[in-house]
């Protein structure tokens, strides 16, 4: 008769439970899958499915009883790693959200807002347009598969039970403050064009004070803003490729992946 001790059963459970926490934390915080558009139950089922696929290929896990107090620091560690990886991807998506909000403000479209189904708050329509655009590009170029690949490599480069370097996380996190700068650079041509238009209307108002600039200028600025955005989308793919490559490279550095 096969006799198993409680420690052996707890170690086997831990070998599946520790990777599950890291995978679930990433899926709960990453863009697209981690939004409110995907139910929590579906995300948990997906985390279980990924864990069943990845666990047989992972390095040996620490033989720690999953229901013992010694397992609590390991669980918190895995949740922290997965959450940090997911939030770093969220910053990449917010580059395009910031770009859309900047254009909305400059083009007089900030009053055109709608309820963001992801965050449940009011957001400019232009920001929603850029969010949907980057989501479709991310899925079309298999960005989610690259994220899952980095996640699988992280169990080798950041094994469960390994001492984390806080300095490494702070160093990489400090480099992720590029959101606002990248968003401004993304829409810099549109901002410059709209600034020239506003300066032209200012000169017209100074030259002809009797001209009602509010009734003529605001509709024209809105129309010109839409035209400038339409022309700018022709070059959006090259900007997306450079920003996505940079974000995924930083994600690999965060996970110390090759």
PDB file of C-alpha atoms in Angstrom:
ATOM      1  CA  UNK A   1       0.000   0.000   0.000  1.00  0.00           C
ATOM      2  CA  UNK A   2       1.338   3.411  -0.993  1.00  0.00           C
ATOM      3  CA  UNK A   3       1.627   5.698   2.009  1.00  0.00           C
ATOM      4  CA  UNK A   4       2.003   9.418   1.484  1.00  0.00           C
ATOM      5  CA  UNK A   5       2.815  11.903   4.202  1.00  0.00           C
ATOM      6  CA  UNK A   6       1.207  15.283   4.563  1.00  0.00           C
ATOM      7  CA  UNK A   7       4.501  16.954   3.638  1.00  0.00           C
ATOM      8  CA  UNK A   8       4.701  15.036   0.360  1.00  0.00           C
ATOM      9  CA  UNK A   9       1.128  15.894  -0.574  1.00  0.00           C
ATOM     10  CA  UNK A  10       1.697  19.553   0.355  1.00  0.00           C
ATOM     11  CA  UNK A  11       4.894  19.619  -1.746  1.00  0.00           C
ATOM     12  CA  UNK A  12       3.059  18.247  -4.785  1.00  0.00           C
ATOM     13  CA  UNK A  13       0.288  20.777  -4.348  1.00  0.00           C
ATOM     14  CA  UNK A  14       2.872  23.550  -3.982  1.00  0.00           C
ATOM     15  CA  UNK A  15       4.605  22.558  -7.223  1.00  0.00           C
ATOM     16  CA  UNK A  16       1.354  23.450  -9.011  1.00  0.00           C
ATOM     17  CA  UNK A  17       0.143  26.214  -6.706  1.00  0.00           C
ATOM     18  CA  UNK A  18       3.211  28.483  -6.818  1.00  0.00           C
ATOM     19  CA  UNK A  19       3.271  28.818 -10.640  1.00  0.00           C
ATOM     20  CA  UNK A  20      -0.508  29.271 -10.614  1.00  0.00           C
ATOM     21  CA  UNK A  21      -0.240  32.381  -8.444  1.00  0.00           C
ATOM     22  CA  UNK A  22       2.337  34.010 -10.745  1.00  0.00           C
ATOM     23  CA  UNK A  23       0.323  33.203 -13.877  1.00  0.00           C
ATOM     24  CA  UNK A  24      -2.967  34.327 -12.325  1.00  0.00           C
ATOM     25  CA  UNK A  25      -1.428  37.616 -11.115  1.00  0.00           C
ATOM     26  CA  UNK A  26      -0.194  38.369 -14.636  1.00  0.00           C
ATOM     27  CA  UNK A  27      -3.544  37.568 -16.235  1.00  0.00           C
ATOM     28  CA  UNK A  28      -5.391  39.684 -13.665  1.00  0.00           C
ATOM     29  CA  UNK A  29      -3.280  42.793 -14.305  1.00  0.00           C
ATOM     30  CA  UNK A  30      -2.182  42.645 -17.965  1.00  0.00           C
ATOM     31  CA  UNK A  31      -4.056  44.561 -20.691  1.00  0.00           C
ATOM     32  CA  UNK A  32      -6.872  42.972 -22.728  1.00  0.00           C
ATOM     33  CA  UNK A  33      -7.176  39.785 -20.633  1.00  0.00           C
ATOM     34  CA  UNK A  34      -6.915  41.590 -17.299  1.00  0.00           C
ATOM     35  CA  UNK A  35      -9.667  44.101 -18.030  1.00  0.00           C
ATOM     36  CA  UNK A  36     -13.283  43.986 -16.895  1.00  0.00           C
ATOM     37  CA  UNK A  37     -14.282  42.899 -20.412  1.00  0.00           C
ATOM     38  CA  UNK A  38     -13.051  39.398 -19.532  1.00  0.00           C
ATOM     39  CA  UNK A  39     -14.880  37.868 -16.536  1.00  0.00           C
ATOM     40  CA  UNK A  40     -12.793  36.870 -13.539  1.00  0.00           C
ATOM     41  CA  UNK A  41     -13.968  33.274 -13.864  1.00  0.00           C
ATOM     42  CA  UNK A  42     -12.691  33.095 -17.443  1.00  0.00           C
ATOM     43  CA  UNK A  43      -9.332  34.515 -16.349  1.00  0.00           C
ATOM     44  CA  UNK A  44      -9.059  31.906 -13.603  1.00  0.00           C
ATOM     45  CA  UNK A  45      -9.885  29.097 -16.025  1.00  0.00           C
ATOM     46  CA  UNK A  46      -7.227  30.422 -18.391  1.00  0.00           C
ATOM     47  CA  UNK A  47      -4.697  30.585 -15.548  1.00  0.00           C
ATOM     48  CA  UNK A  48      -5.470  26.978 -14.610  1.00  0.00           C
ATOM     49  CA  UNK A  49      -5.096  25.868 -18.234  1.00  0.00           C
ATOM     50  CA  UNK A  50      -1.739  27.645 -18.619  1.00  0.00           C
ATOM     51  CA  UNK A  51      -0.544  26.173 -15.326  1.00  0.00           C
ATOM     52  CA  UNK A  52      -1.442  22.649 -16.438  1.00  0.00           C
ATOM     53  CA  UNK A  53       0.557  23.175 -19.636  1.00  0.00           C
ATOM     54  CA  UNK A  54       3.589  24.872 -18.080  1.00  0.00           C
ATOM     55  CA  UNK A  55       4.076  22.991 -14.792  1.00  0.00           C
ATOM     56  CA  UNK A  56       5.466  19.764 -16.362  1.00  0.00           C
ATOM     57  CA  UNK A  57       8.116  21.809 -18.229  1.00  0.00           C
ATOM     58  CA  UNK A  58       9.214  23.999 -15.308  1.00  0.00           C
ATOM     59  CA  UNK A  59      12.277  23.489 -13.075  1.00  0.00           C
ATOM     60  CA  UNK A  60      11.756  21.697  -9.752  1.00  0.00           C
ATOM     61  CA  UNK A  61       9.829  23.731  -7.225  1.00  0.00           C
ATOM     62  CA  UNK A  62      10.848  24.154  -3.566  1.00  0.00           C
ATOM     63  CA  UNK A  63       9.565  21.295  -1.472  1.00  0.00           C
ATOM     64  CA  UNK A  64       7.455  23.432   0.801  1.00  0.00           C
ATOM     65  CA  UNK A  65       4.101  22.437   2.194  1.00  0.00           C
ATOM     66  CA  UNK A  66       1.533  24.570   0.352  1.00  0.00           C
ATOM     67  CA  UNK A  67      -0.645  24.958   3.458  1.00  0.00           C
ATOM     68  CA  UNK A  68       2.171  25.768   5.863  1.00  0.00           C
ATOM     69  CA  UNK A  69       3.207  29.275   7.012  1.00  0.00           C
ATOM     70  CA  UNK A  70       6.516  28.849   5.131  1.00  0.00           C
ATOM     71  CA  UNK A  71       4.599  28.912   1.843  1.00  0.00           C
ATOM     72  CA  UNK A  72       3.096  32.376   2.454  1.00  0.00           C
ATOM     73  CA  UNK A  73       6.241  34.389   1.507  1.00  0.00           C
ATOM     74  CA  UNK A  74       6.609  32.315  -1.679  1.00  0.00           C
ATOM     75  CA  UNK A  75       2.976  32.976  -2.632  1.00  0.00           C
ATOM     76  CA  UNK A  76       3.357  36.733  -2.039  1.00  0.00           C
ATOM     77  CA  UNK A  77       6.548  36.690  -4.111  1.00  0.00           C
ATOM     78  CA  UNK A  78       4.837  35.024  -7.072  1.00  0.00           C
ATOM     79  CA  UNK A  79       1.903  37.440  -6.931  1.00  0.00           C
ATOM     80  CA  UNK A  80       4.335  40.382  -6.860  1.00  0.00           C
ATOM     81  CA  UNK A  81       6.294  39.147  -9.899  1.00  0.00           C
ATOM     82  CA  UNK A  82       3.172  38.505 -11.974  1.00  0.00           C
ATOM     83  CA  UNK A  83       1.550  41.820 -10.990  1.00  0.00           C
ATOM     84  CA  UNK A  84       4.677  43.851 -11.820  1.00  0.00           C
ATOM     85  CA  UNK A  85       4.917  42.202 -15.250  1.00  0.00           C
ATOM     86  CA  UNK A  86       1.238  42.926 -15.917  1.00  0.00           C
ATOM     87  CA  UNK A  87       1.442  46.572 -14.829  1.00  0.00           C
ATOM     88  CA  UNK A  88       4.504  47.138 -17.024  1.00  0.00           C
ATOM     89  CA  UNK A  89       2.375  46.094 -20.020  1.00  0.00           C
ATOM     90  CA  UNK A  90      -0.389  48.413 -18.847  1.00  0.00           C
ATOM     91  CA  UNK A  91       2.064  51.321 -19.095  1.00  0.00           C
ATOM     92  CA  UNK A  92       2.709  50.465 -22.740  1.00  0.00           C
ATOM     93  CA  UNK A  93      -1.009  50.616 -23.538  1.00  0.00           C
ATOM     94  CA  UNK A  94      -1.396  53.875 -21.636  1.00  0.00           C
ATOM     95  CA  UNK A  95       1.092  55.519 -23.997  1.00  0.00           C
ATOM     96  CA  UNK A  96      -1.616  55.496 -26.661  1.00  0.00           C
ATOM     97  CA  UNK A  97      -4.293  56.553 -24.162  1.00  0.00           C
ATOM     98  CA  UNK A  98      -2.199  59.598 -23.223  1.00  0.00           C
ATOM     99  CA  UNK A  99      -1.647  60.338 -26.927  1.00  0.00           C
ATOM    100  CA  UNK A 100      -5.387  60.295 -27.598  1.00  0.00           C
ATOM    101  CA  UNK A 101      -6.104  62.556 -24.634  1.00  0.00           C
ATOM    102  CA  UNK A 102      -3.480  65.072 -25.754  1.00  0.00           C
ATOM    103  CA  UNK A 103      -4.947  65.223 -29.259  1.00  0.00           C
ATOM    104  CA  UNK A 104      -8.469  65.562 -27.837  1.00  0.00           C
ATOM    105  CA  UNK A 105      -7.395  68.534 -25.754  1.00  0.00           C
ATOM    106  CA  UNK A 106      -5.568  70.274 -28.603  1.00  0.00           C
ATOM    107  CA  UNK A 107      -8.287  69.656 -31.195  1.00  0.00           C
ATOM    108  CA  UNK A 108     -11.176  70.732 -28.984  1.00  0.00           C
ATOM    109  CA  UNK A 109     -12.531  67.194 -28.730  1.00  0.00           C
ATOM    110  CA  UNK A 110     -12.109  66.792 -24.981  1.00  0.00           C
ATOM    111  CA  UNK A 111     -15.856  67.360 -24.514  1.00  0.00           C
ATOM    112  CA  UNK A 112     -16.561  64.308 -26.717  1.00  0.00           C
ATOM    113  CA  UNK A 113     -16.281  61.544 -24.153  1.00  0.00           C
ATOM    114  CA  UNK A 114     -17.780  58.141 -23.535  1.00  0.00           C
ATOM    115  CA  UNK A 115     -17.808  55.553 -20.787  1.00  0.00           C
ATOM    116  CA  UNK A 116     -14.665  53.450 -20.904  1.00  0.00           C
ATOM    117  CA  UNK A 117     -15.861  49.815 -20.593  1.00  0.00           C
ATOM    118  CA  UNK A 118     -12.437  48.779 -19.279  1.00  0.00           C
ATOM    119  CA  UNK A 119     -12.112  51.215 -16.368  1.00  0.00           C
ATOM    120  CA  UNK A 120     -15.755  52.214 -15.969  1.00  0.00           C
ATOM    121  CA  UNK A 121     -14.935  55.938 -16.156  1.00  0.00           C
ATOM    122  CA  UNK A 122     -15.498  58.682 -18.694  1.00  0.00           C
ATOM    123  CA  UNK A 123     -12.690  58.981 -21.269  1.00  0.00           C
ATOM    124  CA  UNK A 124     -12.204  61.003 -24.480  1.00  0.00           C
ATOM    125  CA  UNK A 125     -13.382  59.294 -27.645  1.00  0.00           C
ATOM    126  CA  UNK A 126      -9.982  59.806 -29.267  1.00  0.00           C
ATOM    127  CA  UNK A 127      -8.318  57.972 -26.387  1.00  0.00           C
ATOM    128  CA  UNK A 128     -10.767  55.093 -26.848  1.00  0.00           C
ATOM    129  CA  UNK A 129      -9.963  55.007 -30.553  1.00  0.00           C
ATOM    130  CA  UNK A 130      -6.239  54.665 -29.877  1.00  0.00           C
ATOM    131  CA  UNK A 131      -6.897  52.050 -27.187  1.00  0.00           C
ATOM    132  CA  UNK A 132      -8.927  49.868 -29.549  1.00  0.00           C
ATOM    133  CA  UNK A 133      -6.328  50.373 -32.288  1.00  0.00           C
ATOM    134  CA  UNK A 134      -3.382  49.270 -30.142  1.00  0.00           C
ATOM    135  CA  UNK A 135      -5.401  46.326 -28.802  1.00  0.00           C
ATOM    136  CA  UNK A 136      -6.093  45.039 -32.306  1.00  0.00           C
ATOM    137  CA  UNK A 137      -2.451  45.553 -33.342  1.00  0.00           C
ATOM    138  CA  UNK A 138      -1.217  43.775 -30.202  1.00  0.00           C
ATOM    139  CA  UNK A 139      -3.394  40.733 -30.884  1.00  0.00           C
ATOM    140  CA  UNK A 140      -2.747  40.717 -34.636  1.00  0.00           C
ATOM    141  CA  UNK A 141       1.034  40.672 -34.091  1.00  0.00           C
ATOM    142  CA  UNK A 142       0.820  37.907 -31.450  1.00  0.00           C
ATOM    143  CA  UNK A 143       1.993  40.160 -28.644  1.00  0.00           C
ATOM    144  CA  UNK A 144       0.063  38.058 -26.122  1.00  0.00           C
ATOM    145  CA  UNK A 145       2.004  34.968 -27.203  1.00  0.00           C
ATOM    146  CA  UNK A 146       5.278  36.815 -26.634  1.00  0.00           C
ATOM    147  CA  UNK A 147       4.083  37.719 -23.138  1.00  0.00           C
ATOM    148  CA  UNK A 148       3.276  34.069 -22.392  1.00  0.00           C
ATOM    149  CA  UNK A 149       6.731  33.085 -23.671  1.00  0.00           C
ATOM    150  CA  UNK A 150       8.389  35.603 -21.340  1.00  0.00           C
ATOM    151  CA  UNK A 151       6.206  34.313 -18.504  1.00  0.00           C
ATOM    152  CA  UNK A 152       7.394  30.743 -19.100  1.00  0.00           C
ATOM    153  CA  UNK A 153      11.053  31.881 -19.243  1.00  0.00           C
ATOM    154  CA  UNK A 154      10.636  33.809 -15.994  1.00  0.00           C
ATOM    155  CA  UNK A 155      10.303  30.542 -14.065  1.00  0.00           C
ATOM    156  CA  UNK A 156      13.858  29.734 -15.192  1.00  0.00           C
ATOM    157  CA  UNK A 157      15.395  33.180 -14.790  1.00  0.00           C
ATOM    158  CA  UNK A 158      13.361  34.017 -11.649  1.00  0.00           C
ATOM    159  CA  UNK A 159      12.776  30.575 -10.102  1.00  0.00           C
ATOM    160  CA  UNK A 160      10.345  30.111  -7.258  1.00  0.00           C
ATOM    161  CA  UNK A 161      12.162  30.556  -3.966  1.00  0.00           C
ATOM    162  CA  UNK A 162      14.996  32.616  -5.437  1.00  0.00           C
ATOM    163  CA  UNK A 163      15.873  35.813  -3.606  1.00  0.00           C
ATOM    164  CA  UNK A 164      14.568  38.767  -5.608  1.00  0.00           C
ATOM    165  CA  UNK A 165      16.767  41.767  -6.221  1.00  0.00           C
ATOM    166  CA  UNK A 166      14.802  44.842  -5.218  1.00  0.00           C
ATOM    167  CA  UNK A 167      17.378  47.052  -6.933  1.00  0.00           C
ATOM    168  CA  UNK A 168      16.734  45.237 -10.217  1.00  0.00           C
ATOM    169  CA  UNK A 169      12.997  45.898 -10.026  1.00  0.00           C
ATOM    170  CA  UNK A 170      13.516  49.566  -9.128  1.00  0.00           C
ATOM    171  CA  UNK A 171      16.021  49.997 -11.948  1.00  0.00           C
ATOM    172  CA  UNK A 172      13.639  48.616 -14.551  1.00  0.00           C
ATOM    173  CA  UNK A 173      10.613  50.384 -13.044  1.00  0.00           C
ATOM    174  CA  UNK A 174      12.482  53.684 -13.178  1.00  0.00           C
ATOM    175  CA  UNK A 175      12.959  53.243 -16.914  1.00  0.00           C
ATOM    176  CA  UNK A 176       9.237  52.764 -17.391  1.00  0.00           C
ATOM    177  CA  UNK A 177       8.523  56.423 -16.728  1.00  0.00           C
ATOM    178  CA  UNK A 178       8.512  56.953 -20.482  1.00  0.00           C
ATOM    179  CA  UNK A 179       4.723  56.899 -20.780  1.00  0.00           C
ATOM    180  CA  UNK A 180       4.128  60.634 -20.956  1.00  0.00           C
ATOM    181  CA  UNK A 181       7.209  61.312 -23.093  1.00  0.00           C
ATOM    182  CA  UNK A 182       6.391  58.550 -25.555  1.00  0.00           C
ATOM    183  CA  UNK A 183       2.771  59.700 -25.766  1.00  0.00           C
ATOM    184  CA  UNK A 184       3.847  63.265 -26.561  1.00  0.00           C
ATOM    185  CA  UNK A 185       6.347  62.103 -29.207  1.00  0.00           C
ATOM    186  CA  UNK A 186       3.653  59.932 -30.775  1.00  0.00           C
ATOM    187  CA  UNK A 187       1.351  62.890 -31.416  1.00  0.00           C
ATOM    188  CA  UNK A 188       3.997  65.597 -31.778  1.00  0.00           C
ATOM    189  CA  UNK A 189       3.256  66.192 -35.518  1.00  0.00           C
ATOM    190  CA  UNK A 190      -0.458  66.555 -34.793  1.00  0.00           C
ATOM    191  CA  UNK A 191       0.227  68.915 -31.876  1.00  0.00           C
ATOM    192  CA  UNK A 192       2.513  71.042 -34.045  1.00  0.00           C
ATOM    193  CA  UNK A 193      -0.044  71.258 -36.858  1.00  0.00           C
ATOM    194  CA  UNK A 194      -2.846  72.213 -34.477  1.00  0.00           C
ATOM    195  CA  UNK A 195      -0.606  74.780 -32.809  1.00  0.00           C
ATOM    196  CA  UNK A 196       0.039  76.409 -36.190  1.00  0.00           C
ATOM    197  CA  UNK A 197      -3.717  76.483 -36.833  1.00  0.00           C
ATOM    198  CA  UNK A 198      -4.383  78.119 -33.457  1.00  0.00           C
ATOM    199  CA  UNK A 199      -1.661  80.703 -34.088  1.00  0.00           C
ATOM    200  CA  UNK A 200      -3.219  81.475 -37.496  1.00  0.00           C
ATOM    201  CA  UNK A 201      -6.618  82.024 -35.898  1.00  0.00           C
ATOM    202  CA  UNK A 202      -4.986  84.261 -33.275  1.00  0.00           C
ATOM    203  CA  UNK A 203      -3.442  86.404 -36.009  1.00  0.00           C
ATOM    204  CA  UNK A 204      -6.795  86.562 -37.807  1.00  0.00           C
ATOM    205  CA  UNK A 205      -8.527  87.693 -34.629  1.00  0.00           C
ATOM    206  CA  UNK A 206      -5.895  90.369 -34.082  1.00  0.00           C
ATOM    207  CA  UNK A 207      -6.174  91.601 -37.663  1.00  0.00           C
ATOM    208  CA  UNK A 208      -9.994  91.531 -37.755  1.00  0.00           C
ATOM    209  CA  UNK A 209     -11.443  91.945 -34.224  1.00  0.00           C
ATOM    210  CA  UNK A 210     -14.984  91.940 -35.575  1.00  0.00           C
ATOM    211  CA  UNK A 211     -14.537  88.318 -36.687  1.00  0.00           C
ATOM    212  CA  UNK A 212     -16.317  85.953 -34.304  1.00  0.00           C
ATOM    213  CA  UNK A 213     -13.530  83.428 -33.849  1.00  0.00           C
ATOM    214  CA  UNK A 214     -15.557  81.153 -31.572  1.00  0.00           C
ATOM    215  CA  UNK A 215     -18.270  80.530 -34.133  1.00  0.00           C
ATOM    216  CA  UNK A 216     -15.828  80.059 -37.013  1.00  0.00           C
ATOM    217  CA  UNK A 217     -12.641  78.784 -35.436  1.00  0.00           C
ATOM    218  CA  UNK A 218     -13.887  76.018 -33.121  1.00  0.00           C
ATOM    219  CA  UNK A 219     -15.733  73.971 -35.788  1.00  0.00           C
ATOM    220  CA  UNK A 220     -12.818  74.419 -38.176  1.00  0.00           C
ATOM    221  CA  UNK A 221     -10.273  73.315 -35.561  1.00  0.00           C
ATOM    222  CA  UNK A 222     -12.341  70.193 -34.845  1.00  0.00           C
ATOM    223  CA  UNK A 223     -12.538  69.327 -38.551  1.00  0.00           C
ATOM    224  CA  UNK A 224      -8.824  69.982 -39.063  1.00  0.00           C
ATOM    225  CA  UNK A 225      -8.038  67.917 -35.976  1.00  0.00           C
ATOM    226  CA  UNK A 226      -9.919  64.935 -37.392  1.00  0.00           C
ATOM    227  CA  UNK A 227      -8.136  65.331 -40.732  1.00  0.00           C
ATOM    228  CA  UNK A 228      -4.741  65.510 -39.010  1.00  0.00           C
ATOM    229  CA  UNK A 229      -5.506  62.367 -36.985  1.00  0.00           C
ATOM    230  CA  UNK A 230      -6.623  60.590 -40.150  1.00  0.00           C
ATOM    231  CA  UNK A 231      -3.380  61.524 -41.889  1.00  0.00           C
ATOM    232  CA  UNK A 232      -1.344  60.544 -38.827  1.00  0.00           C
ATOM    233  CA  UNK A 233      -2.764  57.014 -38.683  1.00  0.00           C
ATOM    234  CA  UNK A 234      -0.837  56.211 -41.873  1.00  0.00           C
ATOM    235  CA  UNK A 235       2.366  56.197 -39.795  1.00  0.00           C
ATOM    236  CA  UNK A 236       0.926  54.648 -36.629  1.00  0.00           C
ATOM    237  CA  UNK A 237       2.240  51.165 -37.443  1.00  0.00           C
ATOM    238  CA  UNK A 238       5.892  52.178 -37.372  1.00  0.00           C
ATOM    239  CA  UNK A 239       5.392  53.978 -34.036  1.00  0.00           C
ATOM    240  CA  UNK A 240       3.610  50.951 -32.620  1.00  0.00           C
ATOM    241  CA  UNK A 241       6.381  48.562 -33.683  1.00  0.00           C
ATOM    242  CA  UNK A 242       9.100  50.656 -32.027  1.00  0.00           C
ATOM    243  CA  UNK A 243       7.125  51.177 -28.816  1.00  0.00           C
ATOM    244  CA  UNK A 244       6.020  47.537 -28.620  1.00  0.00           C
ATOM    245  CA  UNK A 245       9.576  46.307 -29.160  1.00  0.00           C
ATOM    246  CA  UNK A 246      10.818  48.612 -26.402  1.00  0.00           C
ATOM    247  CA  UNK A 247       8.054  47.565 -23.988  1.00  0.00           C
ATOM    248  CA  UNK A 248       8.597  43.837 -24.570  1.00  0.00           C
ATOM    249  CA  UNK A 249      12.360  44.287 -24.247  1.00  0.00           C
ATOM    250  CA  UNK A 250      11.879  45.964 -20.885  1.00  0.00           C
ATOM    251  CA  UNK A 251       9.522  43.175 -19.872  1.00  0.00           C
ATOM    252  CA  UNK A 252      12.274  40.649 -20.662  1.00  0.00           C
ATOM    253  CA  UNK A 253      14.714  42.677 -18.589  1.00  0.00           C
ATOM    254  CA  UNK A 254      12.205  42.700 -15.754  1.00  0.00           C
ATOM    255  CA  UNK A 255      11.946  38.908 -15.907  1.00  0.00           C
ATOM    256  CA  UNK A 256      15.693  38.579 -16.657  1.00  0.00           C
ATOM    257  CA  UNK A 257      14.651  36.563 -19.709  1.00  0.00           C
ATOM    258  CA  UNK A 258      16.906  36.084 -22.720  1.00  0.00           C
TER     259      UNK A 258
END
